[in-house]
XYZ file of C-alpha atoms in Angstrom:
781
model
C 95.776 89.653 104.414
C 98.143 91.768 106.479
C 97.992 92.499 110.185
C 99.560 95.633 111.581
C 102.687 94.891 113.645
C 102.721 95.003 117.434
C 105.520 96.508 119.411
C 106.212 93.463 121.559
C 107.885 91.837 118.539
C 110.580 94.480 118.362
C 114.139 93.962 119.428
C 116.373 96.970 120.089
C 119.888 96.026 121.227
C 120.549 97.464 124.679
C 124.269 97.847 124.030
C 124.066 100.140 120.992
C 124.240 103.898 121.543
C 123.903 105.410 118.052
C 121.935 104.478 114.953
C 122.186 105.954 111.451
C 119.377 106.633 108.998
C 119.053 108.112 105.535
C 116.093 110.387 104.871
C 114.338 110.870 101.561
C 116.141 113.217 99.255
C 113.099 115.423 98.673
C 111.083 117.259 101.339
C 107.376 116.468 101.524
C 104.655 119.090 102.127
C 103.442 118.818 105.712
C 99.944 118.334 107.075
C 99.475 121.913 108.335
C 97.358 123.981 105.941
C 96.249 127.605 105.837
C 93.410 129.175 103.868
C 93.599 132.183 101.571
C 90.820 133.948 99.707
C 90.486 134.553 95.996
C 88.464 137.636 95.112
C 86.690 138.310 91.785
C 88.822 140.470 89.529
C 87.143 143.070 87.294
C 88.338 142.768 83.745
C 89.818 146.248 83.848
C 92.024 145.205 86.749
C 93.150 141.801 85.452
C 96.820 141.051 86.092
C 99.063 140.515 83.138
C 98.415 136.879 82.208
C 100.328 134.935 79.540
C 97.033 134.533 77.664
C 94.084 136.848 78.087
C 90.989 135.057 79.398
C 87.877 134.906 77.250
C 85.224 137.534 77.825
C 82.872 135.045 79.496
C 85.531 133.572 81.805
C 85.316 134.367 85.520
C 88.634 135.306 87.106
C 89.619 135.321 90.782
C 92.941 136.339 92.313
C 94.634 136.178 95.696
C 98.043 135.888 97.314
C 99.813 134.642 100.432
C 103.273 134.481 102.022
C 104.958 131.354 103.371
C 107.104 133.443 105.765
C 107.623 137.183 106.226
C 110.918 136.732 104.341
C 109.147 135.401 101.248
C 107.644 137.655 98.584
C 103.923 137.287 97.959
C 102.917 134.256 95.934
C 100.163 135.342 93.568
C 97.474 132.886 92.411
C 94.901 133.485 89.660
C 91.930 131.150 89.127
C 90.167 131.101 85.759
C 86.706 129.515 85.448
C 85.406 129.171 81.876
C 81.641 128.639 81.430
C 82.415 125.288 79.795
C 85.250 122.913 80.559
C 87.600 122.560 83.498
C 88.970 125.574 85.408
C 92.687 126.195 85.765
C 94.981 128.458 87.713
C 98.206 130.362 87.445
C 100.612 130.347 90.388
C 103.831 132.362 90.648
C 105.914 129.391 91.800
C 109.280 131.006 90.989
C 108.356 134.119 93.074
C 109.536 136.512 90.364
C 106.341 138.592 90.534
C 105.192 137.523 87.062
C 103.037 134.727 85.684
C 104.311 132.672 82.778
C 102.760 130.015 80.531
C 104.770 127.374 82.444
C 102.974 128.442 85.624
C 99.539 127.348 84.436
C 98.076 124.240 86.135
C 94.820 122.282 85.992
C 92.716 122.880 89.088
C 93.527 120.263 91.708
C 96.438 119.541 94.003
C 99.216 121.725 92.604
C 102.769 121.149 93.827
C 105.025 124.206 93.696
C 108.725 124.236 94.512
C 109.606 127.675 95.800
C 113.206 128.878 95.438
C 115.081 129.441 98.717
C 115.067 133.006 99.998
C 118.237 132.352 102.001
C 120.663 130.547 99.660
C 122.434 128.269 99.484
C 119.476 125.991 99.838
C 116.986 123.852 98.021
C 113.401 124.358 96.794
C 110.652 124.353 99.424
C 107.517 122.396 98.411
C 104.065 123.951 98.718
C 100.797 122.266 97.785
C 97.792 124.296 96.655
C 94.524 122.480 97.279
C 91.152 123.838 96.103
C 88.249 124.154 98.525
C 84.810 123.495 96.972
C 83.210 126.846 96.052
C 80.494 128.251 98.280
C 78.288 131.037 96.894
C 80.521 133.613 95.239
C 83.529 132.947 97.460
C 86.627 131.141 96.248
C 89.167 129.796 98.683
C 92.212 127.575 98.553
C 94.402 125.772 101.047
C 98.153 125.990 100.976
C 100.586 123.844 102.939
C 102.717 126.005 105.208
C 105.259 123.467 106.385
C 107.251 120.570 104.989
C 109.129 117.631 106.419
C 111.772 115.095 105.519
C 111.353 111.571 106.791
C 112.929 108.159 106.519
C 113.891 105.027 108.456
C 116.559 104.592 111.090
C 117.690 100.998 111.623
C 117.386 99.966 115.273
C 118.708 96.448 115.548
C 116.060 94.140 114.045
C 113.612 96.930 113.206
C 113.302 100.280 111.512
C 111.882 103.389 113.136
C 110.356 106.119 111.016
C 111.670 109.596 111.873
C 110.610 113.021 110.629
C 112.237 116.446 110.748
C 110.930 119.908 109.828
C 112.196 121.785 106.804
C 113.085 125.460 107.073
C 110.883 127.200 104.454
C 113.521 129.894 103.931
C 116.328 127.495 102.997
C 114.448 124.301 102.075
C 116.812 122.324 104.340
C 115.810 120.119 107.236
C 116.340 121.429 110.725
C 116.121 120.496 114.391
C 114.121 123.657 115.107
C 110.442 122.838 115.155
C 108.479 119.650 115.596
C 110.396 116.367 115.356
C 108.567 113.062 114.928
C 109.447 109.458 115.789
C 107.113 106.509 115.209
C 107.559 104.987 118.667
C 104.671 102.496 118.384
C 105.871 101.215 114.984
C 102.505 101.484 113.245
C 103.942 103.307 110.227
C 102.316 106.617 111.195
C 103.737 109.509 113.186
C 100.696 110.661 115.135
C 100.425 114.369 116.004
C 98.234 113.958 119.120
C 99.957 114.937 122.350
C 98.949 111.684 124.043
C 100.763 109.622 121.375
C 104.149 111.105 122.308
C 105.359 110.896 118.688
C 105.707 114.605 117.844
C 107.723 116.895 120.116
C 109.432 120.268 119.955
C 112.699 121.542 121.368
C 111.869 122.811 124.876
C 115.037 124.859 125.077
C 117.504 122.166 126.083
C 118.170 120.381 122.803
C 116.352 117.847 120.596
C 113.514 116.106 122.456
C 113.814 112.577 123.838
C 111.308 109.927 122.728
C 110.354 106.771 124.585
C 109.970 103.458 122.746
C 108.967 100.956 125.401
C 112.021 100.790 127.672
C 114.392 102.575 125.267
C 114.936 106.317 124.935
C 116.092 108.143 121.802
C 116.964 111.624 120.632
C 118.589 113.051 117.530
C 122.363 113.338 117.859
C 122.906 115.078 114.514
C 121.477 115.728 111.082
C 123.212 116.622 107.841
C 120.861 118.913 105.858
C 122.878 118.431 102.675
C 122.895 114.622 102.567
C 119.863 113.689 104.689
C 122.011 111.601 107.051
C 120.535 111.316 110.543
C 122.138 109.935 113.701
C 119.841 108.871 116.548
C 121.302 108.135 119.962
C 120.054 106.330 123.051
C 119.656 107.747 126.550
C 119.412 106.293 130.031
C 115.921 106.283 131.496
C 116.965 109.009 133.945
C 117.281 111.500 131.045
C 113.607 111.153 130.143
C 111.660 113.755 132.109
C 108.411 114.018 130.164
C 105.121 112.838 131.654
C 103.272 109.884 130.152
C 100.018 111.430 128.876
C 98.383 108.336 127.436
C 94.863 107.545 128.661
C 94.970 105.360 131.728
C 98.401 106.576 132.854
C 98.707 108.122 136.307
C 99.628 111.788 136.136
C 102.750 112.378 138.276
C 102.628 114.852 141.123
C 104.075 118.332 140.644
C 104.338 121.600 142.573
C 102.920 124.988 141.643
C 102.265 128.412 143.133
C 98.729 129.813 142.987
C 97.818 133.472 142.415
C 97.720 134.126 146.165
C 101.342 132.958 146.495
C 100.561 129.650 148.207
C 102.718 126.618 147.455
C 100.462 123.808 146.231
C 100.771 120.257 144.891
C 98.665 118.531 142.254
C 98.210 115.547 144.593
C 96.080 117.779 146.873
C 93.330 117.468 144.262
C 93.193 113.643 144.390
C 89.566 112.555 144.798
C 88.330 115.246 142.405
C 87.953 115.251 138.642
C 90.505 117.787 137.403
C 90.671 119.631 134.093
C 94.122 121.071 133.448
C 93.731 124.092 131.183
C 96.946 125.105 129.391
C 96.506 128.698 128.233
C 97.905 132.224 128.015
C 96.425 135.710 127.815
C 97.957 136.198 124.347
C 96.144 133.096 123.027
C 92.855 134.299 121.472
C 91.284 130.788 121.254
C 92.144 130.268 124.944
C 90.320 133.428 125.955
C 87.360 132.563 123.698
C 86.940 129.269 125.581
C 86.790 130.910 129.014
C 82.955 131.241 129.062
C 82.673 127.500 128.341
C 85.060 126.647 131.183
C 83.270 129.081 133.505
C 79.921 127.393 132.811
C 81.350 123.889 133.386
C 82.879 124.981 136.694
C 79.581 126.537 137.804
C 77.571 123.430 136.874
C 79.920 120.749 138.218
C 82.063 122.442 140.868
C 79.763 121.191 143.621
C 80.095 117.565 142.437
C 83.816 117.154 142.881
C 85.129 118.927 139.772
C 87.865 121.549 139.640
C 89.856 123.366 136.949
C 93.586 124.017 137.305
C 94.731 126.833 135.023
C 98.292 126.315 133.713
C 99.455 129.675 132.333
C 102.495 129.275 130.116
C 103.897 132.755 129.523
C 102.392 135.709 131.376
C 103.590 138.165 133.973
C 101.753 137.687 137.261
C 99.853 140.983 137.091
C 98.780 140.338 133.496
C 97.473 136.922 134.501
C 95.639 138.289 137.564
C 94.020 141.032 135.489
C 92.509 138.650 132.925
C 91.389 136.189 135.605
C 89.528 139.016 137.369
C 88.035 140.432 134.139
C 86.768 137.025 133.011
C 85.552 135.935 136.460
C 87.613 132.725 136.455
C 86.980 131.374 139.954
C 89.062 128.187 139.741
C 92.656 127.458 140.785
C 95.376 129.122 138.730
C 99.087 128.323 138.729
C 101.452 131.195 138.063
C 103.411 131.001 134.855
C 106.710 131.336 136.710
C 105.966 128.206 138.755
C 104.821 125.929 135.916
C 106.356 127.165 132.644
C 109.182 124.659 132.834
C 106.743 121.886 133.782
C 104.417 122.757 130.883
C 107.124 122.739 128.224
C 109.435 119.985 129.478
C 107.228 117.650 131.528
C 103.891 117.903 129.771
C 105.471 118.788 126.410
C 102.608 121.163 125.605
C 103.472 123.699 122.920
C 100.048 124.303 121.375
C 97.295 126.255 123.076
C 94.647 125.836 124.307
C 95.262 122.261 125.446
C 93.203 120.392 128.036
C 93.984 117.272 130.051
C 91.171 115.594 131.959
C 92.135 113.525 135.026
C 89.748 111.286 136.988
C 89.375 110.976 140.771
C 92.127 108.342 140.943
C 94.623 110.635 139.237
C 94.447 108.695 135.958
C 94.398 110.515 132.625
C 91.065 110.236 130.831
C 91.583 112.390 127.741
C 94.105 114.770 126.227
C 92.720 117.429 123.914
C 95.348 119.458 122.142
C 94.110 121.828 119.429
C 91.683 120.098 117.092
C 91.766 116.806 118.998
C 88.653 115.235 120.436
C 86.982 114.716 122.877
C 87.982 117.955 124.641
C 87.123 120.390 121.889
C 85.107 123.381 123.076
C 81.726 122.099 121.893
C 82.099 118.615 123.388
C 83.992 119.455 126.574
C 81.001 119.993 128.941
C 79.440 116.608 128.133
C 82.809 114.822 128.402
C 83.549 116.339 131.811
C 80.070 115.616 133.176
C 80.312 111.971 132.125
C 83.600 111.541 134.028
C 82.227 113.330 137.100
C 79.232 110.951 137.077
C 81.276 107.748 136.920
C 81.024 105.230 139.724
C 84.241 104.141 141.460
C 85.856 101.181 139.659
C 85.544 97.637 141.016
C 88.531 95.286 140.941
C 88.546 91.497 140.506
C 91.598 89.398 141.390
C 92.397 86.116 139.644
C 95.075 83.482 139.058
C 97.651 83.362 136.275
C 98.745 79.990 134.931
C 102.050 78.786 133.530
C 103.432 80.113 130.229
C 102.558 77.998 127.180
C 104.087 78.158 123.658
C 101.773 79.006 120.788
C 101.219 76.179 118.302
C 100.984 76.771 114.568
C 103.396 78.448 112.127
C 106.810 79.205 113.578
C 110.430 80.057 112.850
C 113.066 77.677 111.403
C 115.875 76.554 113.680
C 118.849 75.406 111.605
C 121.070 72.522 112.795
C 124.284 71.521 111.003
C 125.989 68.089 110.998
C 127.677 67.762 114.399
C 131.494 67.770 114.608
C 133.214 64.676 116.114
C 134.187 66.449 119.345
C 130.536 67.182 120.107
C 129.657 63.482 119.900
C 132.167 62.814 122.694
C 130.488 65.441 124.918
C 126.977 63.957 124.742
C 125.676 62.159 127.850
C 125.260 58.970 125.810
C 127.553 58.475 122.862
C 125.481 57.961 119.667
C 125.708 54.715 117.725
C 127.944 54.846 114.613
C 124.913 54.722 112.315
C 123.103 57.596 114.110
C 123.035 60.937 112.369
C 123.637 63.922 114.679
C 123.067 67.644 114.082
C 123.663 70.619 116.363
C 123.219 74.354 116.601
C 122.767 77.255 119.020
C 119.343 78.780 119.660
C 118.738 82.300 120.999
C 116.249 81.917 123.857
C 115.292 85.592 124.353
C 115.443 88.166 121.590
C 117.161 90.975 123.502
C 119.592 88.881 125.545
C 122.682 86.766 124.811
C 121.054 83.600 126.158
C 122.097 80.946 123.629
C 121.279 77.300 124.226
C 122.885 74.351 122.481
C 120.426 72.019 120.737
C 121.398 68.588 119.381
C 119.171 66.416 117.151
C 119.863 62.678 116.998
C 118.359 60.621 114.162
C 118.730 56.855 114.727
C 118.201 54.594 111.682
C 115.215 53.008 113.435
C 112.672 54.776 115.620
C 111.925 58.453 116.141
C 114.621 61.089 116.564
C 115.144 62.850 119.879
C 116.716 66.034 121.225
C 119.281 67.211 123.692
C 118.816 70.834 124.782
C 120.760 72.869 127.335
C 117.652 74.025 129.199
C 119.503 75.022 132.374
C 121.860 77.181 130.257
C 125.009 75.929 132.013
C 126.839 75.243 128.751
C 126.681 71.430 129.132
C 124.251 68.683 128.153
C 123.115 66.164 130.765
C 121.060 62.974 130.645
C 118.125 64.939 132.151
C 118.211 67.234 129.112
C 117.129 64.561 126.640
C 113.660 65.072 125.077
C 111.446 62.950 122.830
C 109.162 64.301 120.135
C 105.527 63.732 121.047
C 102.064 64.876 120.068
C 100.977 68.495 120.456
C 97.628 70.165 119.687
C 97.559 71.863 116.306
C 100.459 69.946 114.741
C 100.185 68.310 111.335
C 99.682 64.574 111.226
C 102.967 62.698 111.640
C 104.801 65.633 113.139
C 106.252 65.605 116.642
C 107.066 68.328 119.161
C 109.325 68.716 122.193
C 108.402 71.226 124.898
C 111.517 72.774 126.452
C 111.570 74.852 129.632
C 114.636 77.124 129.708
C 115.615 78.295 133.178
C 115.431 82.082 133.595
C 117.631 84.126 135.895
C 116.076 87.397 134.715
C 112.475 88.472 134.235
C 109.553 87.476 136.415
C 109.066 83.850 135.375
C 111.167 80.824 136.451
C 111.396 79.403 132.947
C 110.713 80.312 129.335
C 108.842 77.741 127.195
C 109.989 76.875 123.668
C 108.213 74.369 121.434
C 110.408 72.699 118.792
C 108.555 70.728 116.108
C 109.982 67.982 113.919
C 108.817 67.315 110.369
C 109.246 63.624 109.356
C 110.256 64.739 105.865
C 113.415 66.246 107.351
C 114.894 62.816 108.164
C 114.498 61.761 104.526
C 117.097 64.320 103.438
C 120.709 63.265 102.766
C 122.907 62.779 105.802
C 125.239 65.668 105.005
C 122.394 68.203 104.620
C 121.485 70.564 107.529
C 118.287 69.906 109.457
C 115.598 72.414 110.317
C 113.229 72.279 113.268
C 110.312 74.673 113.676
C 110.328 76.883 116.745
C 107.043 78.307 118.048
C 107.063 82.024 117.267
C 105.406 83.131 120.507
C 104.127 82.059 123.889
C 101.303 83.130 126.149
C 99.814 82.959 129.633
C 96.276 81.942 130.463
C 94.444 82.529 133.706
C 91.011 82.827 135.269
C 89.384 85.645 137.212
C 86.157 85.261 139.232
C 83.793 88.023 138.098
C 80.287 88.296 139.547
C 79.906 84.576 140.171
C 81.595 83.192 137.037
C 85.154 82.244 136.136
C 86.375 84.366 133.240
C 89.236 82.947 131.201
C 91.887 85.417 129.951
C 95.040 85.213 127.843
C 98.116 87.455 127.578
C 101.225 87.267 125.388
C 104.619 86.463 126.862
C 107.168 89.174 126.168
C 110.056 87.403 124.430
C 112.404 90.284 125.193
C 111.909 90.587 128.948
C 110.617 87.085 129.840
C 107.516 88.589 131.413
C 103.774 88.730 130.844
C 102.612 91.503 128.501
C 99.164 93.095 128.532
C 99.907 96.449 126.876
C 101.133 95.034 123.560
C 100.203 92.177 121.270
C 97.035 90.080 121.246
C 94.868 89.910 124.371
C 91.901 87.583 124.776
C 88.920 87.162 127.095
C 86.370 84.361 126.924
C 83.190 86.452 126.895
C 80.660 83.722 126.084
C 82.015 81.215 128.608
C 82.638 78.385 126.130
C 86.253 77.929 127.245
C 87.749 79.155 123.958
C 88.834 82.480 122.506
C 86.859 83.103 119.327
C 88.657 84.955 116.560
C 87.163 87.599 114.331
C 85.721 91.070 114.746
C 82.202 89.988 115.640
C 83.092 87.968 118.739
C 85.383 90.623 120.178
C 87.208 87.998 122.274
C 90.630 88.319 120.629
C 91.846 91.883 120.325
C 94.944 93.923 119.643
C 96.342 96.124 122.397
C 96.892 99.845 121.867
C 100.265 99.914 123.592
C 100.581 102.091 126.675
C 98.194 104.659 125.238
C 95.002 103.180 126.647
C 93.653 99.924 128.086
C 91.833 97.281 126.053
C 88.295 97.162 127.434
C 86.214 94.008 126.938
C 82.441 93.954 127.273
C 81.219 91.116 129.493
C 77.447 91.513 129.522
C 76.808 94.795 131.324
C 80.352 94.964 132.678
C 83.257 96.664 130.936
C 86.592 95.185 132.005
C 90.258 95.889 131.377
C 93.428 94.476 132.884
C 94.839 96.736 135.551
C 97.888 94.636 136.366
C 99.448 91.200 135.926
C 102.185 89.864 138.201
C 103.797 86.843 136.571
C 105.998 86.092 139.586
C 103.058 86.050 142.002
C 100.631 84.547 139.458
C 98.156 87.373 140.110
C 95.755 89.092 137.696
C 93.745 92.226 138.519
C 90.828 93.289 136.304
C 88.974 96.566 136.793
C 85.635 97.930 135.656
C 85.032 100.931 133.434
C 82.090 103.154 132.646
C 80.121 102.226 129.539
C 81.211 105.518 127.940
C 84.855 104.371 128.070
C 84.035 101.421 125.810
C 84.654 102.803 122.347
C 84.499 99.620 120.318
C 81.568 99.209 117.905
C 79.367 96.129 118.288
C 79.439 94.304 114.940
C 76.997 91.449 115.434
C 74.384 90.944 112.720
C 71.714 93.616 113.073
C 73.826 95.955 115.244
C 73.581 99.656 114.416
C 76.949 101.114 113.461
C 77.449 104.470 115.230
C 77.651 107.516 113.019
C 81.084 108.964 112.320
C 82.660 111.785 110.344
C 85.252 111.512 107.602
C 87.030 113.705 105.087
C 87.082 112.622 101.448
C 89.915 113.046 98.967
C 88.494 116.374 97.770
C 88.628 117.799 101.298
C 84.855 117.617 101.853
C 83.516 116.523 105.237
C 80.994 113.701 105.244
C 79.141 111.448 107.674
C 78.202 107.789 107.475
C 74.580 108.714 108.214
C 74.411 110.624 104.916
C 74.473 107.248 103.148
C 71.286 106.000 104.816
C 68.953 104.481 102.245
C 71.836 102.717 100.493
C 73.514 99.374 101.063
C 77.036 100.383 102.061
C 80.233 98.354 101.943
C 82.922 99.686 104.295
C 86.206 98.624 102.708
C 89.173 98.761 105.106
C 92.295 98.900 102.980
C 95.667 100.528 102.352
C 97.771 101.202 99.265
C 100.572 99.263 101.019
C 98.343 96.153 101.266
C 98.853 93.953 98.194
C 95.781 91.830 98.976
C 93.658 94.983 99.191
C 94.909 96.258 95.833
C 94.381 92.819 94.243
C 90.698 92.975 95.221
C 90.109 96.384 93.613
C 89.001 95.080 90.176
C 86.356 92.924 91.852
C 85.138 95.857 93.917
C 84.984 98.050 90.819
C 82.912 95.408 89.025
C 80.538 95.180 92.015
C 80.220 98.961 92.182
C 79.448 99.298 88.489
C 76.948 96.418 88.659
C 74.972 97.516 91.709
C 75.417 101.283 92.013
C 72.131 102.050 90.258
C 70.324 99.741 92.708
C 71.422 101.764 95.725
C 74.881 100.369 96.469
C 77.770 102.495 97.729
C 81.338 101.794 98.857
C 83.155 103.878 101.460
C 86.895 103.214 101.379
C 88.373 103.365 104.894
C 92.054 103.916 104.213
C 94.651 103.073 106.846
C 98.265 104.175 106.905
C 98.452 106.187 103.664
C 99.202 109.820 103.038
C 96.528 111.620 100.980
C 98.805 111.912 97.940
C 99.568 108.169 98.022
C 95.885 107.374 98.343
C 94.895 109.756 95.529
C 97.549 108.284 93.254
C 96.336 104.699 93.657
C 92.665 105.698 93.401
C 93.421 107.450 90.118
C 95.587 104.621 88.748
C 93.003 101.937 89.545
C 89.984 104.023 88.589
C 88.083 103.653 91.863
C 85.061 105.978 91.541
C 83.452 105.412 94.960
C 83.811 107.424 98.160
C 87.183 107.373 99.897
C 87.941 108.608 103.409
C 91.445 109.871 104.105
C 93.431 107.784 106.580
C 93.914 110.699 108.974
C 90.183 111.414 109.196
C 89.184 107.854 110.127
C 92.254 106.569 111.966
C 90.526 106.710 115.354
C 87.351 105.102 113.985
C 89.282 102.268 112.320
C 91.543 101.376 115.250
C 89.331 102.144 118.263
C 85.797 101.967 116.893
C 85.860 99.052 114.467
C 89.208 97.805 115.870
C 90.348 96.621 112.445
C 93.984 95.523 112.521
C 94.029 93.120 109.543
C 93.549 94.126 105.937
C 91.574 93.756 103.770
C 88.436 93.736 105.933
C 84.923 94.521 104.741
C 81.713 95.305 106.621
C 78.388 95.348 104.778
C 75.616 97.608 106.109
C 71.930 97.589 105.194
C 69.949 100.652 104.188
C 69.414 101.594 107.852
C 73.099 101.376 108.743
C 72.855 97.982 110.467
C 75.457 95.230 110.109
C 74.646 92.598 107.495
C 78.003 90.858 107.251
C 81.570 91.143 108.503
C 84.259 89.725 106.253
C 87.614 89.837 108.022
C 89.405 87.508 105.635
C 89.880 87.518 101.858
C 86.694 86.724 99.920
C 86.206 85.717 96.311
C 84.655 88.075 93.800
C 81.851 85.568 93.238
C 81.082 85.433 96.954
C 80.953 89.234 97.148
C 78.534 89.471 94.203
C 76.212 86.868 95.752
C 76.251 88.673 99.077
C 75.402 92.006 97.412
C 72.663 90.442 95.292
C 70.983 89.107 98.448
C 71.386 92.392 100.327
C 70.078 94.586 97.528
C 67.227 92.190 96.836
C 65.922 92.701 100.334
C 66.862 89.166 101.472
C 69.179 90.102 104.281
C 68.852 86.689 105.860
C 70.657 85.111 102.902
C 73.864 86.980 103.747
C 74.098 85.051 107.001
C 75.295 82.060 104.984
C 78.510 83.905 104.224
C 81.516 84.172 106.500
C 79.872 86.398 109.079
C 81.878 86.225 112.304
């Protein structure tokens, strides 16, 4: 089983200014696709093909250009009455089709020669679209990227650069990507802040927690990339993640009045980023006009943010379309749009609630602010009740028990023995070493282990970090919850001069087998890998227990990264597993983690470790996006795209027992389970069993390759099409995970740990036999 990493574990040295990375040697076709048509070709007009098609073959032809500088790329599709179709594609752009340019129908990778040498080939993927009536269409990729890791201290950050289709070389012109949340995916959504374009003043700056990066240089020939750091003052872009407060800004309206965004506080505001030259923007105007008419009297307003129009041009279209809302002139907000909001695709909408907090960001193609869903989304936000806050108490930080990190201690030199508060006996064995207290600081503490020939060993630790060991810094190994029998642990409180807590807790565990090793061998203690805070908040007459991780970099409480917990059933513990929903992964700064406590929906608004204060706030039910996965719960319908590019819905599988398999090609445990899944599929398919693979973190070509290699004949959703459903709906962070649904789409079982093939077969036998109650005996959590 593998859990996706959380950003709070990262450590980026504050003193470094430049980092070097090496990108892949070959560019990869990008995610942006265009469609071109293939028209039937009468036999008398057939192009010169290397081999003439048979009389009964159907032939279609079409062409497209990657850029205006490229010649047309001609494609010919041949469909025989029997057998598989194939196509010819003029990949060398010489205007002719050769026998070497014949390909089986499927994903065809072409490498186009550069039109501006010297250069390298530019990759283009042709992807067939399922035929509809007499039409034939294909997709072609119109961009390409080069990506690779840049080493940042203890971690790697994935970076991505566009490739110029004319030269085939990577460039800084276009959209640059950096995986700032370290989830292995560079997300295109504007709210993620991972894809940005040059706004006219050099490569964009990205924010990774409290660090800021841009590209210092790239070498198109070698793929060498240099990333540099910036001070926080260089970062000007707004934080557009849900839940963030939108900063104030000035603008001039069409009447020439100077206005501020803060004047609209108390209203629900839809910022509409548009231009008169943008046809989709103009097409959406009737929808916006209707929303303003319906909701304008209930505290809703639209603020038009024109990006690139002369004032008279803007006024003319506003009058023609009857757009009665507030409009900012392009001259007053163009710089804000491009450099502060970072919007470079139109139309884009940003919905802000009455408190000035961002609700949703809908750049082109992104939900929930697409044209068809926008009215309902806006009305729901307008109808929300004001949030209620609950204030509680935060306890002291506590180290996490369980698996940890080794802390090596070497035999102590003679001079150290003299410096100890009590000189050891001649027969005592003494070991010492330095331990880094915080990951991002230079706080090193000396630790000394003393093993007497009789009795238990004990520790000295420089907990006040003054560089000396005193008699008060002697610690015995005692019992600690969760330790193995016979082990001992010492709880150390290191004094903090930075951060918002007075001390940082470290648990060092001692294994009795260590003392049995030869005297001259190093010793190893086990250090707890993490620490946490617990607290309680009174909510509607009951004390609700909560837990937050301790940030080991900043010595502060963390509620935007890592694992958060809330005791929802009041039993005093935090149940693990997807069903309970009490222990959950944070989404970073993008959006709050909302827990459901009966009819209340709660997130953490703030935590002050220094004051010991917790503030929870309520949310509307519509803001709670997590699926309920208790036995018998109905799983909401969702859309997905399969590996052939077809769109599907979960509801189309009603009438079958469905296993949702959450997996990734990178997950060795997932791949190891594939033979068992294939056996189950072959055994039970005819009895109404289906598998829907819910891929996470793979590119389509990687997913297709593994599916083909392993022979996995069931349905597979592409990672991009279900990413939001996996992380925010099901909230699956560990892989493999499986969820079994009955014929009505209700939850039968949730398996969020590895399961044997035998156990899976028994569970399916019970489900398909109509004995749903038997599945409850399995590991349903």
